[in-house]
Amino acid sequence: MMYDDDEDIEGNATYYKEDGNMEYKKGTKEGFYKAIISYTEGLTQQCENKELNAQLFCNRAAAQFSIGNFRRATNDCKASLSIDPTYVKAITRGALSLQKLKKHARSDRMVRQGPSYRQTQQIIHRNEDKILEENKRARARCTESCCS
């Protein structure tokens, strides 16, 4: 365990979230896997801060998406939305994950459940090319360094 303070459960969860964010930002397959582990550790703290828990699920979904685990990413987005049904990032990531799974009708439903359909569509369009390009680069780096 990287950090453990039985007295400060929310502090523990926050630490794991920040650690996961640092690993995720490395943009490597190894970093994405380490981020997933950190976000999972944050969730196991079972802190009472619902916003933090929703973020941990959503961040883990981003890492899952980045390594091509679209079903797991979708499930984490659903878990995040069960905590905060208006969390736009979770809606966006979940919808993009469902698109990758070729579940277009379900993707549409997820987008439309959000607080603002237009706002969500704008975020998806603004980020879709960036997300796809980052994933392509991440997979290329993985192929070059990890999988060769």
Tab-separated table of C-alpha atoms in Angstrom:
chain	number	residue	atom	x	y	z
A	1	MET	CA	0.000	0.000	0.000
A	2	MET	CA	1.427	3.366	-0.993
A	3	TYR	CA	-0.361	5.499	1.587
A	4	ASP	CA	-2.317	4.478	4.628
A	5	ASP	CA	-3.803	6.617	7.352
A	6	ASP	CA	-6.692	4.937	9.138
A	7	GLU	CA	-7.682	8.309	10.559
A	8	ASP	CA	-8.079	10.081	7.212
A	9	ILE	CA	-10.077	7.940	4.801
A	10	GLU	CA	-10.894	10.840	2.474
A	11	GLY	CA	-7.241	11.901	2.509
A	12	ASN	CA	-6.253	8.376	1.495
A	13	ALA	CA	-8.745	8.374	-1.375
A	14	THR	CA	-7.553	11.804	-2.513
A	15	TYR	CA	-3.944	10.640	-2.419
A	16	TYR	CA	-4.744	7.644	-4.614
A	17	LYS	CA	-6.672	9.865	-7.030
A	18	GLU	CA	-3.713	12.245	-7.345
A	19	ASP	CA	-1.304	9.341	-7.741
A	20	GLY	CA	-3.535	7.879	-10.456
A	21	ASN	CA	-3.685	11.233	-12.221
A	22	MET	CA	0.115	11.443	-12.204
A	23	GLU	CA	0.423	7.933	-13.659
A	24	TYR	CA	-2.290	8.582	-16.252
A	25	LYS	CA	-0.564	11.746	-17.465
A	26	LYS	CA	2.510	9.696	-18.395
A	27	GLY	CA	0.474	8.503	-21.370
A	28	THR	CA	2.024	5.029	-21.372
A	29	LYS	CA	0.387	1.638	-21.140
A	30	GLU	CA	2.231	1.027	-17.880
A	31	GLY	CA	1.059	4.402	-16.587
A	32	PHE	CA	-2.545	3.604	-17.484
A	33	TYR	CA	-2.363	0.277	-15.636
A	34	LYS	CA	-0.803	1.946	-12.581
A	35	ALA	CA	-3.494	4.637	-12.716
A	36	ILE	CA	-6.193	1.955	-12.687
A	37	ILE	CA	-4.598	0.403	-9.605
A	38	SER	CA	-4.418	3.773	-7.834
A	39	TYR	CA	-8.007	4.731	-8.643
A	40	THR	CA	-9.156	1.293	-7.481
A	41	GLU	CA	-7.264	1.749	-4.203
A	42	GLY	CA	-8.961	5.120	-3.800
A	43	LEU	CA	-12.346	3.484	-4.225
A	44	THR	CA	-11.544	0.778	-1.685
A	45	GLN	CA	-11.173	3.504	0.941
A	46	GLN	CA	-14.981	3.822	0.865
A	47	CYS	CA	-14.903	7.474	1.797
A	48	GLU	CA	-18.159	9.337	2.199
A	49	ASN	CA	-17.290	12.069	-0.318
A	50	LYS	CA	-19.599	11.224	-3.221
A	51	GLU	CA	-17.991	13.712	-5.594
A	52	LEU	CA	-14.561	12.155	-5.015
A	53	ASN	CA	-15.925	8.642	-5.544
A	54	ALA	CA	-17.606	9.715	-8.801
A	55	GLN	CA	-14.294	11.201	-9.960
A	56	LEU	CA	-12.371	8.048	-9.062
A	57	PHE	CA	-14.753	5.912	-11.123
A	58	CYS	CA	-14.652	8.368	-14.024
A	59	ASN	CA	-10.852	8.642	-13.954
A	60	ARG	CA	-10.515	4.870	-13.859
A	61	ALA	CA	-12.840	4.773	-16.873
A	62	ALA	CA	-10.482	7.112	-18.735
A	63	ALA	CA	-7.531	4.833	-18.017
A	64	GLN	CA	-9.541	1.763	-19.039
A	65	PHE	CA	-10.547	3.518	-22.267
A	66	SER	CA	-6.914	4.374	-22.984
A	67	ILE	CA	-5.902	0.703	-22.986
A	68	GLY	CA	-8.924	-0.377	-25.006
A	69	ASN	CA	-11.034	-1.818	-22.162
A	70	PHE	CA	-14.197	-0.152	-23.403
A	71	ARG	CA	-16.627	-2.400	-21.519
A	72	ARG	CA	-14.875	-1.726	-18.212
A	73	ALA	CA	-14.747	1.975	-19.042
A	74	THR	CA	-18.496	1.922	-19.686
A	75	ASN	CA	-19.146	0.140	-16.386
A	76	ASP	CA	-17.034	2.648	-14.459
A	77	CYS	CA	-18.901	5.520	-16.103
A	78	LYS	CA	-22.198	3.932	-15.099
A	79	ALA	CA	-20.919	3.590	-11.524
A	80	SER	CA	-19.876	7.252	-11.554
A	81	LEU	CA	-23.289	8.275	-12.891
A	82	SER	CA	-25.051	6.223	-10.205
A	83	ILE	CA	-23.356	8.570	-7.719
A	84	ASP	CA	-23.757	11.782	-9.741
A	85	PRO	CA	-26.199	11.512	-12.679
A	86	THR	CA	-25.172	14.984	-13.932
A	87	TYR	CA	-21.418	14.308	-14.173
A	88	VAL	CA	-20.748	15.384	-17.759
A	89	LYS	CA	-17.301	13.775	-18.022
A	90	ALA	CA	-18.762	10.393	-17.038
A	91	ILE	CA	-21.547	10.805	-19.586
A	92	THR	CA	-19.052	11.749	-22.297
A	93	ARG	CA	-16.603	8.954	-21.528
A	94	GLY	CA	-19.379	6.416	-21.215
A	95	ALA	CA	-20.882	7.456	-24.533
A	96	LEU	CA	-17.506	7.289	-26.287
A	97	SER	CA	-16.871	3.855	-24.765
A	98	LEU	CA	-20.248	2.624	-25.975
A	99	GLN	CA	-19.444	3.953	-29.448
A	100	LYS	CA	-16.240	1.909	-29.447
A	101	LEU	CA	-18.338	-1.142	-28.532
A	102	LYS	CA	-20.632	-0.280	-31.467
A	103	LYS	CA	-23.543	0.252	-29.062
A	104	HIS	CA	-24.655	3.457	-30.774
A	105	ALA	CA	-28.246	3.494	-29.515
A	106	ARG	CA	-27.052	3.021	-25.929
A	107	SER	CA	-24.448	5.728	-26.482
A	108	ASP	CA	-27.183	8.100	-27.666
A	109	ARG	CA	-29.298	7.302	-24.592
A	110	MET	CA	-26.382	7.973	-22.280
A	111	VAL	CA	-25.719	11.342	-23.891
A	112	ARG	CA	-29.383	12.320	-23.730
A	113	GLN	CA	-29.632	11.468	-20.023
A	114	GLY	CA	-27.220	14.292	-19.210
A	115	PRO	CA	-28.027	17.695	-17.794
A	116	SER	CA	-27.641	19.379	-21.143
A	117	TYR	CA	-27.726	17.438	-24.371
A	118	ARG	CA	-26.137	20.290	-26.349
A	119	GLN	CA	-23.404	20.803	-23.768
A	120	THR	CA	-22.567	17.108	-23.784
A	121	GLN	CA	-22.525	16.950	-27.599
A	122	GLN	CA	-20.179	19.934	-27.725
A	123	ILE	CA	-17.813	18.309	-25.242
A	124	ILE	CA	-17.833	15.050	-27.192
A	125	HIS	CA	-17.112	16.789	-30.498
A	126	ARG	CA	-14.431	18.980	-28.934
A	127	ASN	CA	-12.656	16.043	-27.289
A	128	GLU	CA	-13.318	13.105	-29.603
A	129	ASP	CA	-10.451	13.762	-32.041
A	130	LYS	CA	-8.082	14.503	-29.161
A	131	ILE	CA	-9.054	11.318	-27.319
A	132	LEU	CA	-8.753	9.180	-30.434
A	133	GLU	CA	-5.367	10.668	-31.334
A	134	GLU	CA	-4.056	10.202	-27.772
A	135	ASN	CA	-5.199	6.587	-27.802
A	136	LYS	CA	-3.538	5.996	-31.161
A	137	ARG	CA	-0.241	7.450	-29.893
A	138	ALA	CA	-0.487	5.471	-26.640
A	139	ARG	CA	-1.048	2.222	-28.522
A	140	ALA	CA	1.856	3.019	-30.859
A	141	ARG	CA	4.149	3.666	-27.887
A	142	CYS	CA	2.993	0.407	-26.341
A	143	THR	CA	3.678	-1.500	-29.555
A	144	GLU	CA	7.122	0.065	-29.816
A	145	SER	CA	8.202	-0.411	-26.198
A	146	CYS	CA	6.017	-2.984	-24.441
A	147	CYS	CA	4.770	-5.403	-26.985
A	148	SER	CA	7.697	-5.802	-29.374
